[in-house]
Short mmCIF file of C-alpha atoms in Angstrom, two decimals:
data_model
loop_
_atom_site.label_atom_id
_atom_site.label_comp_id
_atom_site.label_asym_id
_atom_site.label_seq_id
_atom_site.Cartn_x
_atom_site.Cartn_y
_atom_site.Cartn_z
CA UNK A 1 0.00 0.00 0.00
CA UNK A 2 1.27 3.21 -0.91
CA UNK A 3 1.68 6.14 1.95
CA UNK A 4 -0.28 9.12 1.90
CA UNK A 5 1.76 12.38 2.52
CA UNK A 6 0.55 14.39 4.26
CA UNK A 7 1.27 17.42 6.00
CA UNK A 8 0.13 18.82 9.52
CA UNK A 9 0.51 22.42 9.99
CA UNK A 10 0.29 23.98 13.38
CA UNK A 11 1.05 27.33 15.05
CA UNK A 12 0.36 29.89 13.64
CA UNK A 13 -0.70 33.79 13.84
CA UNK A 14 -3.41 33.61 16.26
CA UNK A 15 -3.85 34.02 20.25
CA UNK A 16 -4.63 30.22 20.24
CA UNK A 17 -1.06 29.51 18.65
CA UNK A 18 0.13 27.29 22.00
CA UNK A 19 -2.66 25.29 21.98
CA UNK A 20 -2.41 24.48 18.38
CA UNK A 21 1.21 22.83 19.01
CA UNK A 22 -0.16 20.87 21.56
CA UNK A 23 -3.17 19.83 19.33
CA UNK A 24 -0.67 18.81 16.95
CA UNK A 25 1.43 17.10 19.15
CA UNK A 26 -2.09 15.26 19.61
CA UNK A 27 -2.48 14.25 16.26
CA UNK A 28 1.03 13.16 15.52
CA UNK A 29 1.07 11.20 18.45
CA UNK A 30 -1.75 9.08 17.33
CA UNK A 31 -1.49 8.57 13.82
CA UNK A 32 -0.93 5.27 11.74
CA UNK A 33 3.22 5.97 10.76
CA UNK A 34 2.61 2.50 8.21
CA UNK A 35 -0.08 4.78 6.23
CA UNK A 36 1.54 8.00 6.47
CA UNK A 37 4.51 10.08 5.69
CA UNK A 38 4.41 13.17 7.76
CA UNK A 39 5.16 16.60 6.39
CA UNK A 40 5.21 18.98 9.14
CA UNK A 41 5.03 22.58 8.76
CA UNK A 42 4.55 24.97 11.48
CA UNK A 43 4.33 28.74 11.68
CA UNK A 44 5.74 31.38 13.94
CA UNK A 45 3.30 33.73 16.06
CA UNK A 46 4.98 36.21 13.52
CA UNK A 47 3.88 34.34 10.27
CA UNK A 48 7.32 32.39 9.36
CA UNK A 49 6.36 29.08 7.69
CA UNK A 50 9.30 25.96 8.55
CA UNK A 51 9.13 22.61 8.15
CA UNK A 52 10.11 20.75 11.16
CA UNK A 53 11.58 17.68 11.30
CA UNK A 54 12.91 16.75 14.77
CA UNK A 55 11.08 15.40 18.14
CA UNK A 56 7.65 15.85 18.25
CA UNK A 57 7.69 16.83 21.98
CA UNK A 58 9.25 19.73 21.31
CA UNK A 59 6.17 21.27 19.75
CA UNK A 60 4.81 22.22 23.38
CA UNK A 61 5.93 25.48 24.44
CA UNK A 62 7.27 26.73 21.01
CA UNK A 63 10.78 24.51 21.89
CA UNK A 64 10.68 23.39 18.09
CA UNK A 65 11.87 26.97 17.57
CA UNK A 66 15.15 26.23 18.46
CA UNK A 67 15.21 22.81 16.26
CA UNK A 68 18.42 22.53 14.12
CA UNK A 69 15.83 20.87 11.45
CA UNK A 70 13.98 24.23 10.40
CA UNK A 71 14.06 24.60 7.03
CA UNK A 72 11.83 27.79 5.27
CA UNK A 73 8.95 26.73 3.19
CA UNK A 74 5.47 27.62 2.03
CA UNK A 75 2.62 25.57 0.58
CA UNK A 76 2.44 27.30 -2.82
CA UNK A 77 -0.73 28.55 -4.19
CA UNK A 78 0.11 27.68 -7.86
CA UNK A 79 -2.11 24.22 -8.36
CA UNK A 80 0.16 22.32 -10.42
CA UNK A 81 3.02 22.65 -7.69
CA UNK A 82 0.36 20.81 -5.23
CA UNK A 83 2.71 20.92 -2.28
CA UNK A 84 5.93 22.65 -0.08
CA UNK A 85 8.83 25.15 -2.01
CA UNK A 86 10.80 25.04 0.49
CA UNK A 87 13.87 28.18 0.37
CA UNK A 88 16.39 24.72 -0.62
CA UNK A 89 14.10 24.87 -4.08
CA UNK A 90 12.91 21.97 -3.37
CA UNK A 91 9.26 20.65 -4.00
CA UNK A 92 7.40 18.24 -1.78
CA UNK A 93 4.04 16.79 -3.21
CA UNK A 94 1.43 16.65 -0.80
CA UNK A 95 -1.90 14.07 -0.93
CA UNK A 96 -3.80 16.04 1.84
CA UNK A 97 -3.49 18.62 4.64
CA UNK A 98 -4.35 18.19 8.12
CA UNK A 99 -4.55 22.32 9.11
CA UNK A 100 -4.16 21.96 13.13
CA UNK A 101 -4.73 26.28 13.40
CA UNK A 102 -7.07 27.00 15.88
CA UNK A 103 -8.20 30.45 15.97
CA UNK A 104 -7.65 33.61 13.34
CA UNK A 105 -5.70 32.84 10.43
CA UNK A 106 -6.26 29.37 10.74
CA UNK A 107 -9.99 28.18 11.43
CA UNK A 108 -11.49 31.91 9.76
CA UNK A 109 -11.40 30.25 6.40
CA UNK A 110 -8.06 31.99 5.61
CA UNK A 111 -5.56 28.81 5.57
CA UNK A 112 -8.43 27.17 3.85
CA UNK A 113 -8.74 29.57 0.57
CA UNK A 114 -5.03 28.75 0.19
CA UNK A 115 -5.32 25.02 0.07
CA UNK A 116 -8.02 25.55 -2.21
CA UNK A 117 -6.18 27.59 -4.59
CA UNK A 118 -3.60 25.17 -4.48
CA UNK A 119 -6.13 22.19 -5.22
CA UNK A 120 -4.63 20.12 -2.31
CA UNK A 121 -7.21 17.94 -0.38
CA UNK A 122 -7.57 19.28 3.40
CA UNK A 123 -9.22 17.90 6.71
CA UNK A 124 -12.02 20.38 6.98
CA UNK A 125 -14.48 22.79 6.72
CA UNK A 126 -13.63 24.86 3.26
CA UNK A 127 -13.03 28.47 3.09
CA UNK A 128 -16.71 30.00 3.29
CA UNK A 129 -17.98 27.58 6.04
CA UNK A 130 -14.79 28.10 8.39
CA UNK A 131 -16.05 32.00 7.92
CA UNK A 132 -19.13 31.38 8.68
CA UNK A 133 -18.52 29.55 11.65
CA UNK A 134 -15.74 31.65 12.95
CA UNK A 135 -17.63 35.17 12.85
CA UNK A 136 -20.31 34.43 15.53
CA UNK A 137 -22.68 37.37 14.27
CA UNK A 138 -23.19 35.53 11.18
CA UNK A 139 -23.15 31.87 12.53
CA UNK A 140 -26.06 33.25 14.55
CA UNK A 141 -27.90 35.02 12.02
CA UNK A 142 -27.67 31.90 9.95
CA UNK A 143 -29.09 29.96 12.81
CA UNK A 144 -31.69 32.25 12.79
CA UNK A 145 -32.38 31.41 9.42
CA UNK A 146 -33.15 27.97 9.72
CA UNK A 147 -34.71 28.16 13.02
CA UNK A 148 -32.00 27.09 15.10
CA UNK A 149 -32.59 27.84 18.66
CA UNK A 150 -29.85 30.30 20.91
CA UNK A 151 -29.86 32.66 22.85
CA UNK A 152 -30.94 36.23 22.24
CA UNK A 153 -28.50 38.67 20.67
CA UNK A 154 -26.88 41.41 19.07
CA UNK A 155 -23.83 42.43 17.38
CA UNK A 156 -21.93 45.96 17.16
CA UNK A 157 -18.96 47.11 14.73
CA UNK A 158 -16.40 49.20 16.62
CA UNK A 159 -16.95 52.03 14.60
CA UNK A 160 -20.92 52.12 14.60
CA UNK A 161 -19.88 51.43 18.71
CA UNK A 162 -17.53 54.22 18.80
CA UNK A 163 -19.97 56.35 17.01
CA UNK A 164 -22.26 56.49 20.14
CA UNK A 165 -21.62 54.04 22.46
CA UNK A 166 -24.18 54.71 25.06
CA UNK A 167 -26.93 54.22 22.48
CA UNK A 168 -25.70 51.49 21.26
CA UNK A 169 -25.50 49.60 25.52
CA UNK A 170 -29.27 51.16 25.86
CA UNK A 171 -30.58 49.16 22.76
CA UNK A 172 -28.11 45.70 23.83
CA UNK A 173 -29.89 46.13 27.87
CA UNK A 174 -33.36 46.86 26.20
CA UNK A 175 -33.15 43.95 24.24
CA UNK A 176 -31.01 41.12 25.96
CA UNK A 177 -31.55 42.34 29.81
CA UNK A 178 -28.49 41.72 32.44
CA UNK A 179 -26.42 39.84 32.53
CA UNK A 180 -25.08 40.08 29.25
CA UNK A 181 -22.02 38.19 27.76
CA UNK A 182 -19.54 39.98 25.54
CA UNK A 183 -17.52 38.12 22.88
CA UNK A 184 -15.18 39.44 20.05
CA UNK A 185 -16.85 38.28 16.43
CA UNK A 186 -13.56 36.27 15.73
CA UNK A 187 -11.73 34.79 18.53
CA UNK A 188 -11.86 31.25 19.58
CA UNK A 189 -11.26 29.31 23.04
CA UNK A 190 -12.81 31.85 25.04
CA UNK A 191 -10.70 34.79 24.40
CA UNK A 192 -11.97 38.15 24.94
CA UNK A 193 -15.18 37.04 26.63
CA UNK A 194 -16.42 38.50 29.52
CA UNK A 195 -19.64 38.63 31.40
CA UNK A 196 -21.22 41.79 32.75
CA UNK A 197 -23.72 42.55 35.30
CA UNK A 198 -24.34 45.62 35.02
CA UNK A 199 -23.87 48.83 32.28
CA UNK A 200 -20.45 49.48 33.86
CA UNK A 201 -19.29 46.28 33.32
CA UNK A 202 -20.91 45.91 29.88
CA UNK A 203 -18.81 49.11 28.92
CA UNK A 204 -15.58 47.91 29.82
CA UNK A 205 -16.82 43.88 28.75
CA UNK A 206 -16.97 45.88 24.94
CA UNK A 207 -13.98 47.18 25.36
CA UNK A 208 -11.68 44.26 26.08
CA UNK A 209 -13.80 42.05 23.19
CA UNK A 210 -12.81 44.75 20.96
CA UNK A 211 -9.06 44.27 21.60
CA UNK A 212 -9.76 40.95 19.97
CA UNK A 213 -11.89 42.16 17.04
CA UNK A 214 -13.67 44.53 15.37
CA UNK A 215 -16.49 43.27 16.21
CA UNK A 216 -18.36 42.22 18.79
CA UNK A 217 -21.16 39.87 19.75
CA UNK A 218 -23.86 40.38 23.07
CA UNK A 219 -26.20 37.53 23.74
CA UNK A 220 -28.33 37.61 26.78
CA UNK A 221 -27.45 35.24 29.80
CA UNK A 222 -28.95 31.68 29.87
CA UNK A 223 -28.97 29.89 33.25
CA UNK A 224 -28.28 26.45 32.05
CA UNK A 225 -24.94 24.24 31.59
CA UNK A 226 -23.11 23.97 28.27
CA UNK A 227 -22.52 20.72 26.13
CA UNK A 228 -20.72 19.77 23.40
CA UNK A 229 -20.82 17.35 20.64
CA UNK A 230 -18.58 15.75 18.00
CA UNK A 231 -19.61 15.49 14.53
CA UNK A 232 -18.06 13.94 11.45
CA UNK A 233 -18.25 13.77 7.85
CA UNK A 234 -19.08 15.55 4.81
CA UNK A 235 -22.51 14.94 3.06
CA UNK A 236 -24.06 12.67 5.46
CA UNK A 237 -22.85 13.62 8.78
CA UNK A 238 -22.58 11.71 12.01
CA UNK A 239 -23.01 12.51 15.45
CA UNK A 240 -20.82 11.23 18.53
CA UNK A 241 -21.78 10.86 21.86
CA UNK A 242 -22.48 14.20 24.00
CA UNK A 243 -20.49 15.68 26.67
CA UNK A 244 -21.16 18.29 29.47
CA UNK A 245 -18.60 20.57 31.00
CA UNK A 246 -18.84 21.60 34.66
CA UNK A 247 -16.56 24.81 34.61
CA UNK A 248 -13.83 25.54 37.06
CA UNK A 249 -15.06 29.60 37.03
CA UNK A 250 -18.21 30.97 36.54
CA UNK A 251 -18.42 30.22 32.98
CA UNK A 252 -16.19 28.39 30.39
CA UNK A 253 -13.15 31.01 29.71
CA UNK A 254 -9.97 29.93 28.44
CA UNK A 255 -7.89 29.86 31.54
CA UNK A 256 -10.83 27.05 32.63
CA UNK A 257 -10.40 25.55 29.62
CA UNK A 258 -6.96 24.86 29.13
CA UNK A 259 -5.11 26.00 32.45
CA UNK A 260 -7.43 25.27 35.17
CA UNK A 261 -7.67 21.48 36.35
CA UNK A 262 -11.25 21.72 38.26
CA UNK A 263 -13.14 21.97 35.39
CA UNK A 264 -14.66 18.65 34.83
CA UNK A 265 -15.84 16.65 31.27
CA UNK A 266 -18.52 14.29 31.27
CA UNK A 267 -18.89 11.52 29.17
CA UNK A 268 -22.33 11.19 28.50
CA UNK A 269 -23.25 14.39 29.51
CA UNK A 270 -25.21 13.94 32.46
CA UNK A 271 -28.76 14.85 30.93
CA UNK A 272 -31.52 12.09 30.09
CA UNK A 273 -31.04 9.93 27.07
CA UNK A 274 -33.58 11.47 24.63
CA UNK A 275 -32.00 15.16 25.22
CA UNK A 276 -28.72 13.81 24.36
CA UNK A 277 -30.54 12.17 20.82
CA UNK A 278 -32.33 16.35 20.81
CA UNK A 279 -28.22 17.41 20.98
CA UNK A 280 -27.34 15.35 18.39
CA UNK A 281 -29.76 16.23 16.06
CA UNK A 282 -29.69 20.18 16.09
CA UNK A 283 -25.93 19.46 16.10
CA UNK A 284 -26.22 17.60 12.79
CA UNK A 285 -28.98 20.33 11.39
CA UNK A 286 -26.39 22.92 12.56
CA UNK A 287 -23.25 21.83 10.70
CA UNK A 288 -25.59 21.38 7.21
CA UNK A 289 -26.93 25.01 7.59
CA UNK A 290 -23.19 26.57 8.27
CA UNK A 291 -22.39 23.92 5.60
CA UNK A 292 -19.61 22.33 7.31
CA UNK A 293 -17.70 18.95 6.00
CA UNK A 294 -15.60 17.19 7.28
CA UNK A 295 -15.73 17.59 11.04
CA UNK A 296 -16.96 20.11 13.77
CA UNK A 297 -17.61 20.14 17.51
CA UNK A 298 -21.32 21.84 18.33
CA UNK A 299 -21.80 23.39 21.57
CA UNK A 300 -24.95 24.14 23.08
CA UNK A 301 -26.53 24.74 25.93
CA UNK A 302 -29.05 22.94 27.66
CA UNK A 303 -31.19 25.38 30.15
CA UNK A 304 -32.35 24.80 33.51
CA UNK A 305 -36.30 24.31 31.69
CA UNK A 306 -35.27 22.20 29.64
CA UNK A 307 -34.32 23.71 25.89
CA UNK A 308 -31.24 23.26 23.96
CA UNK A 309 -29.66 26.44 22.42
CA UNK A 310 -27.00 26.71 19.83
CA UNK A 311 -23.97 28.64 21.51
CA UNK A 312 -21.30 28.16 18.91
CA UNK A 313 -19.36 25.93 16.06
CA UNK A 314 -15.70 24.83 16.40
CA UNK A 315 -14.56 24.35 12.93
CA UNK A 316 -10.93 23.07 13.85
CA UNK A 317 -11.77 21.75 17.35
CA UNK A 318 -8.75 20.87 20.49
CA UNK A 319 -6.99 17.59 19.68
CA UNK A 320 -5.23 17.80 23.09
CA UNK A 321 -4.76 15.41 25.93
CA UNK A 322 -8.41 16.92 27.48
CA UNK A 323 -10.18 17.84 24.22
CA UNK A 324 -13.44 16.89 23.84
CA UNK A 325 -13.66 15.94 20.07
CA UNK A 326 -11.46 12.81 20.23
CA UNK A 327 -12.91 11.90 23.50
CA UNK A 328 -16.53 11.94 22.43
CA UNK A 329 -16.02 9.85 19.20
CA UNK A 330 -13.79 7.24 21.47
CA UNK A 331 -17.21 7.19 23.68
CA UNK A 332 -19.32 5.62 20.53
CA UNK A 333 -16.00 3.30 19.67
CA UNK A 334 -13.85 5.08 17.75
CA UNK A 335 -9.91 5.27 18.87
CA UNK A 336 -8.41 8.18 18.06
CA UNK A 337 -6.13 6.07 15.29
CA UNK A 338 -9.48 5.61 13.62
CA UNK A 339 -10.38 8.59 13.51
CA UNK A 340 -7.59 10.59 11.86
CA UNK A 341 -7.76 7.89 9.34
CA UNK A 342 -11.36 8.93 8.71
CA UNK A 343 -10.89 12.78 8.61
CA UNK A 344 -8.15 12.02 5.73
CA UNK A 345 -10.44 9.63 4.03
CA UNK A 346 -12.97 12.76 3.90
CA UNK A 347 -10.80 15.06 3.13
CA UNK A 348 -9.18 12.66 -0.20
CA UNK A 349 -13.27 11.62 -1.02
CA UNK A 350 -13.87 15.44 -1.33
CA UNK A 351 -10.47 16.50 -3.33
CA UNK A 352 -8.98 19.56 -3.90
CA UNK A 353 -11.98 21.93 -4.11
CA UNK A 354 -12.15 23.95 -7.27
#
């Protein structure tokens, strides 16, 4: 049997960049070396592309910086190249691309365009889907459009914000009540969020989600828990088991996320057996109306009455140690082995997208 090549490429430009290592670490940990031949590219919080060819537990940490193996190269967009230049002149041919970005320039649709230009299969959401999951004003106005229950909302530019502020808190309190959460547009894991109580809070709440973006999205607070579920595949999707995650702080931020150990993962969540089937479902009906292929993880929450509310769609979800995506499709019997092989399989079925 012939090896695939194919390269991982992690890092990158984005406040998520440390994460991504580790997620990468993840996959190359677990993958099937007799199918495979690994092409690993990672990128530089300042946008310098290397292919790295040493130990992969140097990847945690950014220690692969300091690798003696670095060599400069760029997956050219020219389609009949279909692969690395590297700054030796030399050209690798790749089968597919596993993008491990999370976060801007990397799960925005923005790493996706290029592989499409370039014709090379990737694992993946393609470019407009991985925008229109990323910007969470128009994930939710999509969800609106198919009837996709969430939480109330609204979204403000910084410059219609900046314009008049004030008016623009009185209409988000008028229409969303307190408390209100605060997120950036296009930040993942958590960044930039904050919750605020009261208008005070809500001013400054806009302010730090606006370091982050230039936009911002409000939605009104929902007493409730959040879950999450896996889903793979590209025309006829599939849906993994649920989980539930019992936060460490007062909601899910990223230092709870990644840095604090007392949040807790269950696996099933720990709601009744036909609300984890009413997950699954608006799950799969979400990732058809964002048009999403190849895999997603599909958070909701679940409210204290009862209803199940679309909160938001990770389009290049964790692959670390504690992520939930691997976890949830080892729950329904699928080792993690497995599953790379099937996100590649995807990826090769749907080809270089013209």
């Amino acid at each position: 049997m012939n090896k695939i090549t194919l390269a991982i490429i992690f890092g990158g430009v984005s406040s998520e960049h440390d994460i991504s290592c580790i997620s990468a670490k993840g996959i190359i940990s677990n993958i099937d070396y007799n199918k495979y031949n690994l092409v690993l590219i990672g990128i530089t919080k300042q946008g310098k592309w290397y292919i790295f060819n040493d130990n992969v537990d140097l990847l945690p940490n950014d220690m692969w910086l300091n690798s003696p193996s670095l060599v400069p190269a760029f997956i050219s967009p020219d389609a009949s190249v279909h692969g690395v230049v590297t700054a030796k002149g030399e050209i690798i041919r790749l089968d597919a691309v596993f993008p491990v970005l999370h976060g801007k320039n990397g799960e925005d649709g923005t790493i996706q365009g290029l592989l499409q230009m370039a014709q090379i299969p990737f694992v993946g959401c393609d470019c407009t889907s991985s925008g229109v999951c990323m910007d969470k004003a128009i994930t939710n106005s999509v969800a609106d459009a198919y009837s996709i229950p969430q939480a109330k909302w609204c979204a403000f530019t910084s410059y219609d914000y900046n314009k008049n502020p004030e008016l623009c808190l009185d209409e988000a309190i008028q229409k969303l009540g307190l408390p209100i959460f605060v997120k950036p547009a296009n930040a993942g894991s958590s960044v930039g969020i904050s919750k605020a109580h009261d208008r005070d809070e809500l001013r400054r709440a806009m302010a730090i989600a606006f370091k982050e973006d230039k936009k911002a999205v409000l939605e009104e607070f929902i007493s409730g828990f959040e879950v999450e579920c896996a889903v793979l595949g590209n025309e006829e999707p599939i849906a993994a088991e649920v989980g539930q995650i019992v936060s460490a702080a007062e909601f899910y931020d990223f230092d709870s996320k990644y840095n604090n150990p007392s949040s807790e993962l269950h696996i099933p969540a720990q709601i009744p057996l036909e609300k984890r089937s009413e997950v699954r479902a608006q799950a799969i009906k979400a990732y058809k109306a964002m048009g999403c292929e190849g895999l997603s993880r599909v958070d909701f929450f679940v409210t204290d009455d009862g209803r199940v509310l679309l909160n938001e769609i990770n389009t290049i979800p964790g692959q670390t140690p504690i992520s939930m995506y691997p976890k949830l499709f080892e729950a329904v019997g699928v080792p993690y082995k497995q599953l790379i092989d099937r996100l590649v399989d995807l990826a090769l079925k749907r080809g270089g997208i013209i």
